[in-house]
mmCIF file of C-alpha atoms in Angstrom:
data_model
loop_
_atom_site.group_PDB
_atom_site.id
_atom_site.type_symbol
_atom_site.label_atom_id
_atom_site.label_comp_id
_atom_site.label_asym_id
_atom_site.label_seq_id
_atom_site.Cartn_x
_atom_site.Cartn_y
_atom_site.Cartn_z
ATOM 1 C CA MET A 1 12.811 38.356 40.605
ATOM 2 C CA LEU A 2 13.542 41.899 39.486
ATOM 3 C CA ASN A 3 10.741 41.975 36.868
ATOM 4 C CA ASN A 4 8.098 41.496 39.574
ATOM 5 C CA ILE A 5 9.126 44.398 41.796
ATOM 6 C CA PHE A 6 7.023 47.126 40.201
ATOM 7 C CA ASP A 7 3.373 47.272 39.150
ATOM 8 C CA VAL A 8 2.561 47.821 35.486
ATOM 9 C CA GLU A 9 1.032 51.238 34.858
ATOM 10 C CA ASP A 10 -0.071 53.130 31.792
ATOM 11 C CA MET A 11 3.059 55.231 31.472
ATOM 12 C CA PRO A 12 4.413 56.255 28.084
ATOM 13 C CA ASN A 13 7.927 55.141 29.039
ATOM 14 C CA HIS A 14 6.990 52.107 31.162
ATOM 15 C CA LYS A 15 8.183 49.748 28.405
ATOM 16 C CA ILE A 16 11.665 51.266 28.669
ATOM 17 C CA TYR A 17 11.788 50.526 32.412
ATOM 18 C CA GLU A 18 10.344 47.069 31.860
ATOM 19 C CA THR A 19 12.980 46.334 29.224
ATOM 20 C CA ALA A 20 15.785 47.707 31.428
ATOM 21 C CA GLN A 21 14.654 45.375 34.217
ATOM 22 C CA ALA A 22 14.595 42.419 31.776
ATOM 23 C CA VAL A 23 18.072 43.252 30.464
ATOM 24 C CA ILE A 24 19.471 43.446 34.014
ATOM 25 C CA GLN A 25 17.683 40.214 34.990
ATOM 26 C CA ASP A 26 19.015 38.365 31.931
ATOM 27 C CA TYR A 27 22.526 39.658 32.627
ATOM 28 C CA MET A 28 22.320 38.495 36.259
ATOM 29 C CA GLU A 29 21.182 35.038 35.119
ATOM 30 C CA ARG A 30 23.965 34.822 32.526
ATOM 31 C CA LYS A 31 26.625 35.908 35.025
ATOM 32 C CA HIS A 32 25.057 34.037 37.968
ATOM 33 C CA CYS A 33 25.225 37.164 40.102
ATOM 34 C CA LYS A 34 23.001 39.429 42.173
ATOM 35 C CA ILE A 35 21.927 43.037 41.694
ATOM 36 C CA GLY A 36 24.699 44.223 44.035
ATOM 37 C CA LEU A 37 27.397 43.072 41.621
ATOM 38 C CA VAL A 38 25.603 44.691 38.672
ATOM 39 C CA ALA A 39 25.336 47.939 40.641
ATOM 40 C CA SER A 40 29.028 47.722 41.499
ATOM 41 C CA GLU A 41 29.955 47.137 37.841
ATOM 42 C CA LEU A 42 27.909 50.233 36.984
ATOM 43 C CA GLU A 43 29.732 52.141 39.741
ATOM 44 C CA THR A 44 26.628 52.737 41.833
ATOM 45 C CA THR A 45 24.830 51.199 44.809
ATOM 46 C CA THR A 46 22.064 48.615 44.946
ATOM 47 C CA GLY A 47 19.669 51.226 46.341
ATOM 48 C CA VAL A 48 20.345 53.637 43.498
ATOM 49 C CA MET A 49 19.996 50.798 40.983
ATOM 50 C CA TYR A 50 16.563 49.836 42.341
ATOM 51 C CA ARG A 51 15.447 53.464 42.357
ATOM 52 C CA GLN A 52 16.585 54.062 38.779
ATOM 53 C CA LEU A 53 14.747 50.938 37.603
ATOM 54 C CA ASN A 54 11.536 52.009 39.363
ATOM 55 C CA PRO A 55 9.236 53.850 36.920
ATOM 56 C CA LYS A 56 7.428 55.458 39.875
ATOM 57 C CA ASP A 57 10.552 57.060 41.352
ATOM 58 C CA TYR A 58 10.489 60.492 39.750
ATOM 59 C CA GLN A 59 13.382 61.805 41.824
ATOM 60 C CA MET A 60 15.885 59.262 40.508
ATOM 61 C CA SER A 61 14.620 58.228 37.100
ATOM 62 C CA LEU A 62 16.404 56.068 34.552
ATOM 63 C CA SER A 63 18.703 58.415 32.642
ATOM 64 C CA ILE A 64 20.106 58.064 29.154
ATOM 65 C CA ASP A 65 23.556 57.842 30.766
ATOM 66 C CA ARG A 66 22.427 54.852 32.817
ATOM 67 C CA ILE A 67 20.809 53.263 29.734
ATOM 68 C CA VAL A 68 24.099 53.600 27.837
ATOM 69 C CA ALA A 69 26.059 52.172 30.785
ATOM 70 C CA ILE A 70 23.684 49.192 31.104
ATOM 71 C CA THR A 71 23.859 48.567 27.353
ATOM 72 C CA LYS A 72 27.668 48.671 27.336
ATOM 73 C CA LEU A 73 27.911 46.407 30.386
ATOM 74 C CA THR A 74 25.428 43.794 29.182
ATOM 75 C CA GLY A 75 26.026 44.047 25.433
ATOM 76 C CA ASP A 76 22.225 43.964 25.127
ATOM 77 C CA THR A 77 20.660 46.702 22.953
ATOM 78 C CA ARG A 78 17.010 45.979 23.808
ATOM 79 C CA ILE A 79 16.588 49.159 25.881
ATOM 80 C CA ILE A 80 17.851 51.311 23.023
ATOM 81 C CA GLU A 81 15.638 49.377 20.590
ATOM 82 C CA VAL A 82 12.565 50.149 22.714
ATOM 83 C CA LEU A 83 13.660 53.775 23.011
ATOM 84 C CA ALA A 84 14.054 54.004 19.221
ATOM 85 C CA ASN A 85 10.628 52.413 18.805
ATOM 86 C CA GLU A 86 9.112 55.154 21.004
ATOM 87 C CA PHE A 87 10.151 57.598 18.276
ATOM 88 C CA ASP A 88 8.996 55.319 15.448
ATOM 89 C CA HIS A 89 12.559 54.368 14.474
ATOM 90 C CA VAL A 90 14.189 50.999 13.937
ATOM 91 C CA LEU A 91 17.603 50.256 15.424
ATOM 92 C CA VAL A 92 19.932 48.343 13.132
ATOM 93 C CA CYS A 93 23.567 47.657 13.999
ATOM 94 C CA LYS A 94 26.172 48.782 11.506
ATOM 95 C CA LYS A 95 28.060 45.934 9.948
ATOM 96 C CA LYS A 96 31.736 45.751 10.796
ATOM 97 C CA ALA A 97 32.700 43.860 7.648
ATOM 98 C CA GLN A 98 31.608 44.465 4.104
ATOM 99 C CA ALA A 99 28.754 42.318 2.916
ATOM 100 C CA LYS A 100 28.987 39.657 0.246
ATOM 101 C CA SER A 101 26.435 39.234 -2.514
ATOM 102 C CA SER A 102 25.699 35.707 -1.272
ATOM 103 C CA ASP A 103 24.488 37.106 2.089
ATOM 104 C CA ILE A 104 21.573 38.882 0.459
ATOM 105 C CA ASN A 105 19.671 35.644 -0.171
ATOM 106 C CA LEU A 106 19.197 34.892 3.521
ATOM 107 C CA LEU A 107 18.113 38.425 4.414
ATOM 108 C CA VAL A 108 15.614 38.527 1.545
ATOM 109 C CA ASP A 109 14.056 35.305 2.852
ATOM 110 C CA ILE A 110 13.910 36.659 6.408
ATOM 111 C CA ALA A 111 12.381 39.965 5.263
ATOM 112 C CA ASN A 112 9.859 38.071 3.151
ATOM 113 C CA MET A 113 8.815 35.886 6.117
ATOM 114 C CA GLU A 114 8.504 38.885 8.441
ATOM 115 C CA ASN A 115 6.407 40.809 5.910
ATOM 116 C CA SER A 116 4.226 37.730 5.394
ATOM 117 C CA ASP A 117 3.694 37.568 9.165
ATOM 118 C CA VAL A 118 2.399 41.147 9.079
ATOM 119 C CA PHE A 119 -0.097 40.295 6.326
ATOM 120 C CA ARG A 120 -1.186 37.100 8.111
ATOM 121 C CA VAL A 121 -1.768 38.819 11.466
ATOM 122 C CA VAL A 122 -3.630 41.752 9.897
ATOM 123 C CA LYS A 123 -5.856 39.490 7.777
ATOM 124 C CA LYS A 124 -6.725 37.389 10.823
ATOM 125 C CA ALA A 125 -7.444 40.480 12.936
ATOM 126 C CA ILE A 126 -9.842 42.041 10.414
ATOM 127 C CA GLU A 127 -11.857 38.862 9.823
ATOM 128 C CA ASP A 128 -14.488 40.054 12.314
ATOM 129 C CA ASN A 129 -14.244 43.708 11.170
ATOM 130 C CA GLU A 130 -12.833 44.728 14.530
ATOM 131 C CA ILE A 131 -9.284 44.990 15.830
ATOM 132 C CA THR A 132 -8.966 44.318 19.559
ATOM 133 C CA PRO A 133 -6.241 45.914 21.683
ATOM 134 C CA ASP A 134 -4.385 42.567 21.806
ATOM 135 C CA GLU A 135 -4.626 42.203 18.028
ATOM 136 C CA ARG A 136 -3.377 45.775 17.636
ATOM 137 C CA GLU A 137 -0.335 45.027 19.800
ATOM 138 C CA GLU A 138 0.377 41.840 17.823
ATOM 139 C CA ILE A 139 0.106 43.737 14.526
ATOM 140 C CA LEU A 140 2.459 46.456 15.756
ATOM 141 C CA LYS A 141 4.935 43.843 17.025
ATOM 142 C CA GLU A 142 4.949 42.104 13.633
ATOM 143 C CA ILE A 143 5.343 45.429 11.812
ATOM 144 C CA ASP A 144 8.340 46.295 14.028
ATOM 145 C CA GLU A 145 9.941 42.925 13.256
ATOM 146 C CA ALA A 146 9.317 43.395 9.518
ATOM 147 C CA GLN A 147 10.766 46.918 9.621
ATOM 148 C CA LYS A 148 13.875 45.625 11.358
ATOM 149 C CA ALA A 149 14.309 42.829 8.789
ATOM 150 C CA ASN A 150 13.846 45.301 5.925
ATOM 151 C CA ALA A 151 16.291 47.740 7.540
ATOM 152 C CA GLU A 152 18.908 44.979 7.851
ATOM 153 C CA LEU A 153 18.365 44.110 4.194
ATOM 154 C CA LYS A 154 18.725 47.777 3.269
ATOM 155 C CA ASP A 155 21.946 48.022 5.275
ATOM 156 C CA LEU A 156 23.319 44.963 3.489
ATOM 157 C CA VAL A 157 22.458 46.406 0.080
ATOM 158 C CA LEU A 158 24.154 49.677 1.023
ATOM 159 C CA HIS A 159 27.290 47.757 1.997
ATOM 160 C CA LEU A 160 27.143 45.840 -1.282
ATOM 161 C CA ALA A 161 26.903 49.073 -3.217
ATOM 162 C CA ILE A 162 29.886 50.511 -1.382
ATOM 163 C CA LYS A 163 31.945 47.339 -1.898
ATOM 164 C CA ASP A 164 31.071 47.048 -5.585
ATOM 165 C CA GLN A 165 32.070 50.655 -6.439
#
């Protein structure tokens, strides 16, 4: 399994490599293929693919060009989402069609649930007046999910405003 090839280290960009490996693995499972076919579709070799997905290989690191190629091939934006998160940004896809007023109800409910999850996790974590590293990661994960839900809601409202003008 591709995810088990490399050891986890405390690297600032390790999560990007980890996510790239997961995206490739999921794509291979969906397409019922091996890494050689993925490498071929990306116009490279299996050896180069393995090297680029190895966070310890400093001579052939994962480039932004390769990230874009993987994202286009797989249709999976998780690598770019993790990259955006590294810079404290939230990735939200632009809507192709204009939004309808009726769509806002669902997104408000989703945003409300995600924000409630943040409050719940934080309240639970501070019960003992100490936040553990695991609790910190859970809080940050919930905050990221809430930010994404709020950003999608914001995008919808912007589309409504444009449509209604």
